[in-house]
PDB file of C-alpha atoms in Angstrom:
ATOM      1  CA  GLY A   1      55.552 -25.117  22.635  1.00  0.00           C
ATOM      2  CA  GLU A   2      53.570 -24.872  19.446  1.00  0.00           C
ATOM      3  CA  SER A   3      50.087 -26.317  19.723  1.00  0.00           C
ATOM      4  CA  VAL A   4      46.626 -26.266  18.321  1.00  0.00           C
ATOM      5  CA  GLY A   5      43.831 -26.920  20.771  1.00  0.00           C
ATOM      6  CA  LEU A   6      40.073 -27.153  20.772  1.00  0.00           C
ATOM      7  CA  HIS A   7      37.789 -25.568  23.362  1.00  0.00           C
ATOM      8  CA  LEU A   8      34.942 -28.116  23.250  1.00  0.00           C
ATOM      9  CA  PRO A   9      35.529 -31.838  23.017  1.00  0.00           C
ATOM     10  CA  THR A  10      31.855 -32.619  22.219  1.00  0.00           C
ATOM     11  CA  LEU A  11      29.206 -30.474  20.587  1.00  0.00           C
ATOM     12  CA  SER A  12      25.570 -31.547  20.308  1.00  0.00           C
ATOM     13  CA  VAL A  13      23.411 -29.712  17.788  1.00  0.00           C
ATOM     14  CA  GLN A  14      19.815 -30.108  16.713  1.00  0.00           C
ATOM     15  CA  GLU A  15      19.346 -31.121  13.097  1.00  0.00           C
ATOM     16  CA  GLY A  16      18.766 -28.039  10.974  1.00  0.00           C
ATOM     17  CA  ASP A  17      20.545 -25.698  13.359  1.00  0.00           C
ATOM     18  CA  ASN A  18      23.895 -24.100  12.655  1.00  0.00           C
ATOM     19  CA  SER A  19      27.035 -25.534  14.248  1.00  0.00           C
ATOM     20  CA  ILE A  20      30.106 -23.630  15.326  1.00  0.00           C
ATOM     21  CA  ILE A  21      33.287 -25.528  16.117  1.00  0.00           C
ATOM     22  CA  ASN A  22      36.119 -23.545  17.644  1.00  0.00           C
ATOM     23  CA  CYS A  23      39.858 -23.915  17.668  1.00  0.00           C
ATOM     24  CA  ALA A  24      42.675 -21.971  19.319  1.00  0.00           C
ATOM     25  CA  TYR A  25      46.162 -21.936  17.908  1.00  0.00           C
ATOM     26  CA  SER A  26      49.426 -20.630  19.248  1.00  0.00           C
ATOM     27  CA  ASN A  27      51.753 -20.211  16.266  1.00  0.00           C
ATOM     28  CA  SER A  28      51.643 -16.785  14.660  1.00  0.00           C
ATOM     29  CA  ALA A  29      53.772 -18.002  11.756  1.00  0.00           C
ATOM     30  CA  SER A  30      51.174 -20.404  10.392  1.00  0.00           C
ATOM     31  CA  ASP A  31      50.439 -19.867   6.717  1.00  0.00           C
ATOM     32  CA  TYR A  32      47.297 -21.936   6.317  1.00  0.00           C
ATOM     33  CA  PHE A  33      44.590 -23.255   8.565  1.00  0.00           C
ATOM     34  CA  ILE A  34      42.668 -26.330   7.565  1.00  0.00           C
ATOM     35  CA  TRP A  35      39.603 -28.127   8.818  1.00  0.00           C
ATOM     36  CA  TYR A  36      39.220 -31.880   8.532  1.00  0.00           C
ATOM     37  CA  LYS A  37      36.239 -34.129   9.161  1.00  0.00           C
ATOM     38  CA  GLN A  38      36.699 -37.671  10.386  1.00  0.00           C
ATOM     39  CA  GLU A  39      33.828 -40.099  10.308  1.00  0.00           C
ATOM     40  CA  SER A  40      33.922 -43.310  12.279  1.00  0.00           C
ATOM     41  CA  GLY A  41      36.246 -45.874  10.741  1.00  0.00           C
ATOM     42  CA  LYS A  42      37.621 -43.482   8.155  1.00  0.00           C
ATOM     43  CA  GLY A  43      40.587 -41.208   7.757  1.00  0.00           C
ATOM     44  CA  PRO A  44      40.296 -37.436   8.157  1.00  0.00           C
ATOM     45  CA  GLN A  45      38.828 -35.724   5.127  1.00  0.00           C
ATOM     46  CA  PHE A  46      39.734 -32.223   3.978  1.00  0.00           C
ATOM     47  CA  ILE A  47      36.821 -29.786   4.306  1.00  0.00           C
ATOM     48  CA  ILE A  48      38.100 -26.278   3.790  1.00  0.00           C
ATOM     49  CA  ASP A  49      41.191 -24.190   4.317  1.00  0.00           C
ATOM     50  CA  ILE A  50      42.022 -20.538   4.738  1.00  0.00           C
ATOM     51  CA  ARG A  51      45.181 -18.590   4.164  1.00  0.00           C
ATOM     52  CA  SER A  52      46.579 -16.603   7.053  1.00  0.00           C
ATOM     53  CA  ASN A  53      46.019 -13.321   5.195  1.00  0.00           C
ATOM     54  CA  MET A  54      42.278 -13.914   5.008  1.00  0.00           C
ATOM     55  CA  ASP A  55      39.659 -13.680   7.738  1.00  0.00           C
ATOM     56  CA  LYS A  56      36.794 -15.539   6.135  1.00  0.00           C
ATOM     57  CA  ARG A  57      36.243 -18.181   3.524  1.00  0.00           C
ATOM     58  CA  GLN A  58      33.040 -19.871   2.484  1.00  0.00           C
ATOM     59  CA  GLY A  59      32.385 -23.262   1.014  1.00  0.00           C
ATOM     60  CA  GLN A  60      29.266 -25.275   0.515  1.00  0.00           C
ATOM     61  CA  ARG A  61      27.373 -24.978   3.834  1.00  0.00           C
ATOM     62  CA  VAL A  62      30.647 -24.321   5.642  1.00  0.00           C
ATOM     63  CA  THR A  63      32.394 -21.105   6.564  1.00  0.00           C
ATOM     64  CA  VAL A  64      35.762 -20.755   8.216  1.00  0.00           C
ATOM     65  CA  LEU A  65      36.588 -17.641  10.197  1.00  0.00           C
ATOM     66  CA  LEU A  66      40.074 -16.652  11.244  1.00  0.00           C
ATOM     67  CA  ASN A  67      40.802 -14.119  13.959  1.00  0.00           C
ATOM     68  CA  LYS A  68      44.531 -13.626  14.094  1.00  0.00           C
ATOM     69  CA  THR A  69      44.304 -11.063  16.869  1.00  0.00           C
ATOM     70  CA  VAL A  70      43.174 -13.682  19.361  1.00  0.00           C
ATOM     71  CA  LYS A  71      44.545 -16.680  17.424  1.00  0.00           C
ATOM     72  CA  HIS A  72      41.178 -18.234  16.975  1.00  0.00           C
ATOM     73  CA  LEU A  73      39.724 -20.322  14.174  1.00  0.00           C
ATOM     74  CA  SER A  74      36.153 -21.475  13.771  1.00  0.00           C
ATOM     75  CA  LEU A  75      34.168 -23.697  11.450  1.00  0.00           C
ATOM     76  CA  GLN A  76      30.536 -22.875  10.899  1.00  0.00           C
ATOM     77  CA  ILE A  77      28.230 -25.479   9.416  1.00  0.00           C
ATOM     78  CA  ALA A  78      24.883 -24.227   8.196  1.00  0.00           C
ATOM     79  CA  ALA A  79      21.722 -26.325   8.530  1.00  0.00           C
ATOM     80  CA  THR A  80      23.511 -29.198  10.236  1.00  0.00           C
ATOM     81  CA  GLN A  81      22.557 -32.619   8.930  1.00  0.00           C
ATOM     82  CA  PRO A  82      22.929 -36.114  10.422  1.00  0.00           C
ATOM     83  CA  GLY A  83      25.728 -36.754   7.944  1.00  0.00           C
ATOM     84  CA  ASP A  84      27.730 -33.994   9.586  1.00  0.00           C
ATOM     85  CA  SER A  85      28.159 -36.101  12.720  1.00  0.00           C
ATOM     86  CA  ALA A  86      31.883 -36.706  12.984  1.00  0.00           C
ATOM     87  CA  VAL A  87      35.037 -35.532  14.704  1.00  0.00           C
ATOM     88  CA  TYR A  88      36.359 -32.259  13.356  1.00  0.00           C
ATOM     89  CA  PHE A  89      40.029 -31.354  13.487  1.00  0.00           C
ATOM     90  CA  CYS A  90      41.635 -28.033  12.920  1.00  0.00           C
ATOM     91  CA  ALA A  91      45.202 -27.981  11.687  1.00  0.00           C
ATOM     92  CA  GLU A  92      47.758 -25.307  11.025  1.00  0.00           C
ATOM     93  CA  MET A  93      50.333 -25.443   8.329  1.00  0.00           C
ATOM     94  CA  ILE A  94      53.632 -23.623   8.352  1.00  0.00           C
ATOM     95  CA  ILE A  95      55.441 -23.287   5.050  1.00  0.00           C
ATOM     96  CA  ARG A  96      59.207 -23.113   5.200  1.00  0.00           C
ATOM     97  CA  TRP A  97      60.007 -22.584   1.564  1.00  0.00           C
ATOM     98  CA  ALA A  98      62.740 -20.127   2.426  1.00  0.00           C
ATOM     99  CA  THR A  99      64.671 -22.736   4.351  1.00  0.00           C
ATOM    100  CA  SER A 100      64.080 -26.354   3.559  1.00  0.00           C
ATOM    101  CA  GLY A 101      61.257 -26.106   1.030  1.00  0.00           C
ATOM    102  CA  THR A 102      59.127 -28.185   3.332  1.00  0.00           C
ATOM    103  CA  TYR A 103      56.218 -27.569   5.598  1.00  0.00           C
ATOM    104  CA  LYS A 104      54.931 -28.476   9.020  1.00  0.00           C
ATOM    105  CA  TYR A 105      51.464 -29.559   9.988  1.00  0.00           C
ATOM    106  CA  ILE A 106      50.035 -29.350  13.512  1.00  0.00           C
ATOM    107  CA  PHE A 107      46.696 -31.009  14.270  1.00  0.00           C
ATOM    108  CA  GLY A 108      44.372 -30.161  17.108  1.00  0.00           C
ATOM    109  CA  THR A 109      42.842 -32.767  19.373  1.00  0.00           C
ATOM    110  CA  GLY A 110      39.430 -32.770  17.674  1.00  0.00           C
ATOM    111  CA  THR A 111      35.811 -31.940  18.524  1.00  0.00           C
ATOM    112  CA  ARG A 112      33.045 -34.489  18.219  1.00  0.00           C
ATOM    113  CA  LEU A 113      29.899 -33.116  16.619  1.00  0.00           C
ATOM    114  CA  LYS A 114      26.678 -34.961  17.404  1.00  0.00           C
ATOM    115  CA  VAL A 115      23.606 -34.098  15.385  1.00  0.00           C
ATOM    116  CA  LEU A 116      20.358 -34.717  17.230  1.00  0.00           C
ATOM    117  CA  ALA A 117      17.279 -35.692  15.252  1.00  0.00           C
TER     118      ALA A 117
ATOM    119  CA  ASP B   1      41.742 -41.590  -8.658  1.00  0.00           C
ATOM    120  CA  ALA B   2      41.582 -44.314  -6.004  1.00  0.00           C
ATOM    121  CA  GLY B   3      42.948 -42.019  -3.321  1.00  0.00           C
ATOM    122  CA  VAL B   4      45.585 -43.020  -0.798  1.00  0.00           C
ATOM    123  CA  ILE B   5      45.620 -46.784  -0.468  1.00  0.00           C
ATOM    124  CA  GLN B   6      46.718 -48.479   2.721  1.00  0.00           C
ATOM    125  CA  SER B   7      47.110 -52.132   3.501  1.00  0.00           C
ATOM    126  CA  PRO B   8      46.215 -54.102   5.435  1.00  0.00           C
ATOM    127  CA  ARG B   9      43.024 -52.551   6.867  1.00  0.00           C
ATOM    128  CA  HIS B  10      43.360 -54.589  10.029  1.00  0.00           C
ATOM    129  CA  GLU B  11      46.341 -56.320  11.563  1.00  0.00           C
ATOM    130  CA  VAL B  12      46.423 -58.414  14.700  1.00  0.00           C
ATOM    131  CA  THR B  13      49.802 -59.624  15.785  1.00  0.00           C
ATOM    132  CA  GLU B  14      51.537 -61.000  18.808  1.00  0.00           C
ATOM    133  CA  MET B  15      53.941 -58.967  20.858  1.00  0.00           C
ATOM    134  CA  GLY B  16      57.462 -59.257  19.524  1.00  0.00           C
ATOM    135  CA  GLN B  17      56.449 -59.851  15.932  1.00  0.00           C
ATOM    136  CA  GLU B  18      57.397 -57.598  13.044  1.00  0.00           C
ATOM    137  CA  VAL B  19      54.630 -55.551  11.479  1.00  0.00           C
ATOM    138  CA  THR B  20      54.783 -53.839   8.094  1.00  0.00           C
ATOM    139  CA  LEU B  21      52.197 -51.289   7.025  1.00  0.00           C
ATOM    140  CA  ARG B  22      51.980 -50.234   3.403  1.00  0.00           C
ATOM    141  CA  CYS B  23      50.882 -47.094   1.622  1.00  0.00           C
ATOM    142  CA  LYS B  24      50.375 -46.006  -1.950  1.00  0.00           C
ATOM    143  CA  PRO B  25      50.032 -42.241  -2.213  1.00  0.00           C
ATOM    144  CA  ILE B  26      48.096 -40.319  -4.820  1.00  0.00           C
ATOM    145  CA  SER B  27      50.017 -39.993  -8.042  1.00  0.00           C
ATOM    146  CA  GLY B  28      51.613 -36.572  -8.356  1.00  0.00           C
ATOM    147  CA  HIS B  29      51.643 -35.840  -4.651  1.00  0.00           C
ATOM    148  CA  ASP B  30      55.114 -34.962  -3.459  1.00  0.00           C
ATOM    149  CA  TYR B  31      54.570 -35.281   0.286  1.00  0.00           C
ATOM    150  CA  LEU B  32      53.783 -38.430   2.227  1.00  0.00           C
ATOM    151  CA  PHE B  33      52.939 -38.544   5.919  1.00  0.00           C
ATOM    152  CA  TRP B  34      52.573 -41.323   8.456  1.00  0.00           C
ATOM    153  CA  TYR B  35      50.283 -40.610  11.426  1.00  0.00           C
ATOM    154  CA  ARG B  36      49.232 -42.642  14.409  1.00  0.00           C
ATOM    155  CA  GLN B  37      45.870 -42.102  16.085  1.00  0.00           C
ATOM    156  CA  THR B  38      44.811 -43.194  19.554  1.00  0.00           C
ATOM    157  CA  MET B  39      42.063 -42.063  21.868  1.00  0.00           C
ATOM    158  CA  MET B  40      44.571 -40.853  24.407  1.00  0.00           C
ATOM    159  CA  ARG B  41      46.983 -38.981  22.170  1.00  0.00           C
ATOM    160  CA  GLY B  42      44.906 -38.110  19.114  1.00  0.00           C
ATOM    161  CA  LEU B  43      46.684 -37.742  15.773  1.00  0.00           C
ATOM    162  CA  GLU B  44      50.459 -37.919  16.046  1.00  0.00           C
ATOM    163  CA  LEU B  45      52.784 -37.267  13.147  1.00  0.00           C
ATOM    164  CA  LEU B  46      55.395 -39.994  12.992  1.00  0.00           C
ATOM    165  CA  ILE B  47      57.376 -39.080   9.899  1.00  0.00           C
ATOM    166  CA  TYR B  48      56.980 -37.354   6.577  1.00  0.00           C
ATOM    167  CA  PHE B  49      58.711 -37.482   3.225  1.00  0.00           C
ATOM    168  CA  ASN B  50      59.164 -34.928   0.481  1.00  0.00           C
ATOM    169  CA  ASN B  51      59.992 -36.332  -2.939  1.00  0.00           C
ATOM    170  CA  ASN B  52      60.763 -39.706  -1.303  1.00  0.00           C
ATOM    171  CA  VAL B  53      63.267 -38.165   1.131  1.00  0.00           C
ATOM    172  CA  PRO B  54      62.524 -38.309   4.882  1.00  0.00           C
ATOM    173  CA  ILE B  55      62.285 -34.751   6.162  1.00  0.00           C
ATOM    174  CA  ASP B  56      61.228 -35.049   9.765  1.00  0.00           C
ATOM    175  CA  ASP B  57      61.181 -38.280  11.741  1.00  0.00           C
ATOM    176  CA  SER B  58      61.154 -36.684  15.170  1.00  0.00           C
ATOM    177  CA  GLY B  59      57.744 -38.196  15.841  1.00  0.00           C
ATOM    178  CA  MET B  60      58.914 -41.768  15.470  1.00  0.00           C
ATOM    179  CA  PRO B  61      58.530 -43.202  18.981  1.00  0.00           C
ATOM    180  CA  GLU B  62      61.735 -45.187  19.130  1.00  0.00           C
ATOM    181  CA  ASP B  63      64.155 -47.298  17.175  1.00  0.00           C
ATOM    182  CA  ARG B  64      61.577 -50.040  16.818  1.00  0.00           C
ATOM    183  CA  PHE B  65      59.845 -47.878  14.210  1.00  0.00           C
ATOM    184  CA  SER B  66      61.246 -47.326  10.743  1.00  0.00           C
ATOM    185  CA  ALA B  67      59.786 -45.944   7.526  1.00  0.00           C
ATOM    186  CA  LYS B  68      60.935 -46.089   3.950  1.00  0.00           C
ATOM    187  CA  MET B  69      59.842 -44.603   0.671  1.00  0.00           C
ATOM    188  CA  PRO B  70      61.757 -46.392  -2.073  1.00  0.00           C
ATOM    189  CA  ASN B  71      59.848 -44.613  -4.835  1.00  0.00           C
ATOM    190  CA  ALA B  72      57.124 -42.042  -5.375  1.00  0.00           C
ATOM    191  CA  SER B  73      54.341 -44.611  -5.319  1.00  0.00           C
ATOM    192  CA  PHE B  74      55.103 -46.678  -2.257  1.00  0.00           C
ATOM    193  CA  SER B  75      55.983 -46.337   1.403  1.00  0.00           C
ATOM    194  CA  THR B  76      56.224 -48.704   4.342  1.00  0.00           C
ATOM    195  CA  LEU B  77      56.122 -48.271   8.081  1.00  0.00           C
ATOM    196  CA  LYS B  78      57.721 -51.111   9.994  1.00  0.00           C
ATOM    197  CA  ILE B  79      57.561 -51.915  13.684  1.00  0.00           C
ATOM    198  CA  GLN B  80      60.039 -54.467  14.979  1.00  0.00           C
ATOM    199  CA  PRO B  81      59.503 -55.791  17.565  1.00  0.00           C
ATOM    200  CA  SER B  82      55.896 -54.779  18.124  1.00  0.00           C
ATOM    201  CA  GLU B  83      54.510 -54.081  21.597  1.00  0.00           C
ATOM    202  CA  PRO B  84      50.926 -53.814  22.926  1.00  0.00           C
ATOM    203  CA  ARG B  85      51.323 -50.043  23.328  1.00  0.00           C
ATOM    204  CA  ASP B  86      51.781 -49.783  19.562  1.00  0.00           C
ATOM    205  CA  SER B  87      48.108 -50.673  19.122  1.00  0.00           C
ATOM    206  CA  ALA B  88      46.518 -47.797  17.239  1.00  0.00           C
ATOM    207  CA  VAL B  89      45.180 -46.753  13.866  1.00  0.00           C
ATOM    208  CA  TYR B  90      47.985 -45.797  11.520  1.00  0.00           C
ATOM    209  CA  PHE B  91      47.180 -43.386   8.730  1.00  0.00           C
ATOM    210  CA  CYS B  92      49.127 -42.573   5.651  1.00  0.00           C
ATOM    211  CA  ALA B  93      48.427 -39.274   3.913  1.00  0.00           C
ATOM    212  CA  SER B  94      49.775 -37.575   0.835  1.00  0.00           C
ATOM    213  CA  SER B  95      49.607 -34.021  -0.391  1.00  0.00           C
ATOM    214  CA  PHE B  96      50.516 -31.541  -3.028  1.00  0.00           C
ATOM    215  CA  ARG B  97      50.543 -28.132  -1.331  1.00  0.00           C
ATOM    216  CA  GLN B  98      48.238 -27.552   1.602  1.00  0.00           C
ATOM    217  CA  GLY B  99      45.475 -30.131   1.295  1.00  0.00           C
ATOM    218  CA  MET B 100      46.222 -33.564   2.707  1.00  0.00           C
ATOM    219  CA  THR B 101      44.427 -36.696   1.573  1.00  0.00           C
ATOM    220  CA  PHE B 102      44.321 -39.498   4.090  1.00  0.00           C
ATOM    221  CA  GLY B 103      44.019 -43.196   3.520  1.00  0.00           C
ATOM    222  CA  SER B 104      41.476 -45.305   5.367  1.00  0.00           C
ATOM    223  CA  GLY B 105      44.055 -46.378   7.918  1.00  0.00           C
ATOM    224  CA  THR B 106      45.401 -49.635   9.291  1.00  0.00           C
ATOM    225  CA  ARG B 107      44.031 -50.711  12.641  1.00  0.00           C
ATOM    226  CA  LEU B 108      46.877 -52.460  14.441  1.00  0.00           C
ATOM    227  CA  THR B 109      46.268 -54.595  17.490  1.00  0.00           C
ATOM    228  CA  VAL B 110      49.254 -56.078  19.279  1.00  0.00           C
ATOM    229  CA  VAL B 111      48.331 -58.758  21.799  1.00  0.00           C
TER     230      VAL B 111
END
């Protein structure tokens, strides 16, 4: 069935280093891919998204890369800081405007990022 | 904007009791989602609404769960009767297009 999965459940990174969080997806029809950050005791927070017709998008200290050939998504965080410690989720969004005018979201299982001082 | 507002933040109830979770979405958002999060199963979509109309409730575990959205600014998720396995954090989220905004969640403990 359709699914979004993460390769690494936990990633430990030294403060100041770059982090790369990976995600595999299975649905070729996805229109958007989104990364969320969830800190302890809080709800997931939108970080960045990318349309399916793009292969790279940059934000502030974050870059998302999309490789549709191998159905792979990654989130790169530059100069990782202690405040980046959280669980990161990838999600894919499928827009069905042609049919019901609604859309479908599929979340991955999450990767925990630990920033070491 | 105060964001998505959920209440209560914490709920402890006895098995068999009715539980009602509340959500106020962001004004102008036309989609509202209810998610459940556990360590074992991660984030699970329970139901979502578009313009107050339920679109997909296939994630609702069983008939004990029901959700309503009587107007654009309010939604409820009700569990009756509650069971210990319903213990989880329940999130409400709203969106306009692709970016979802989540509330802070309701931590439900059924004893």
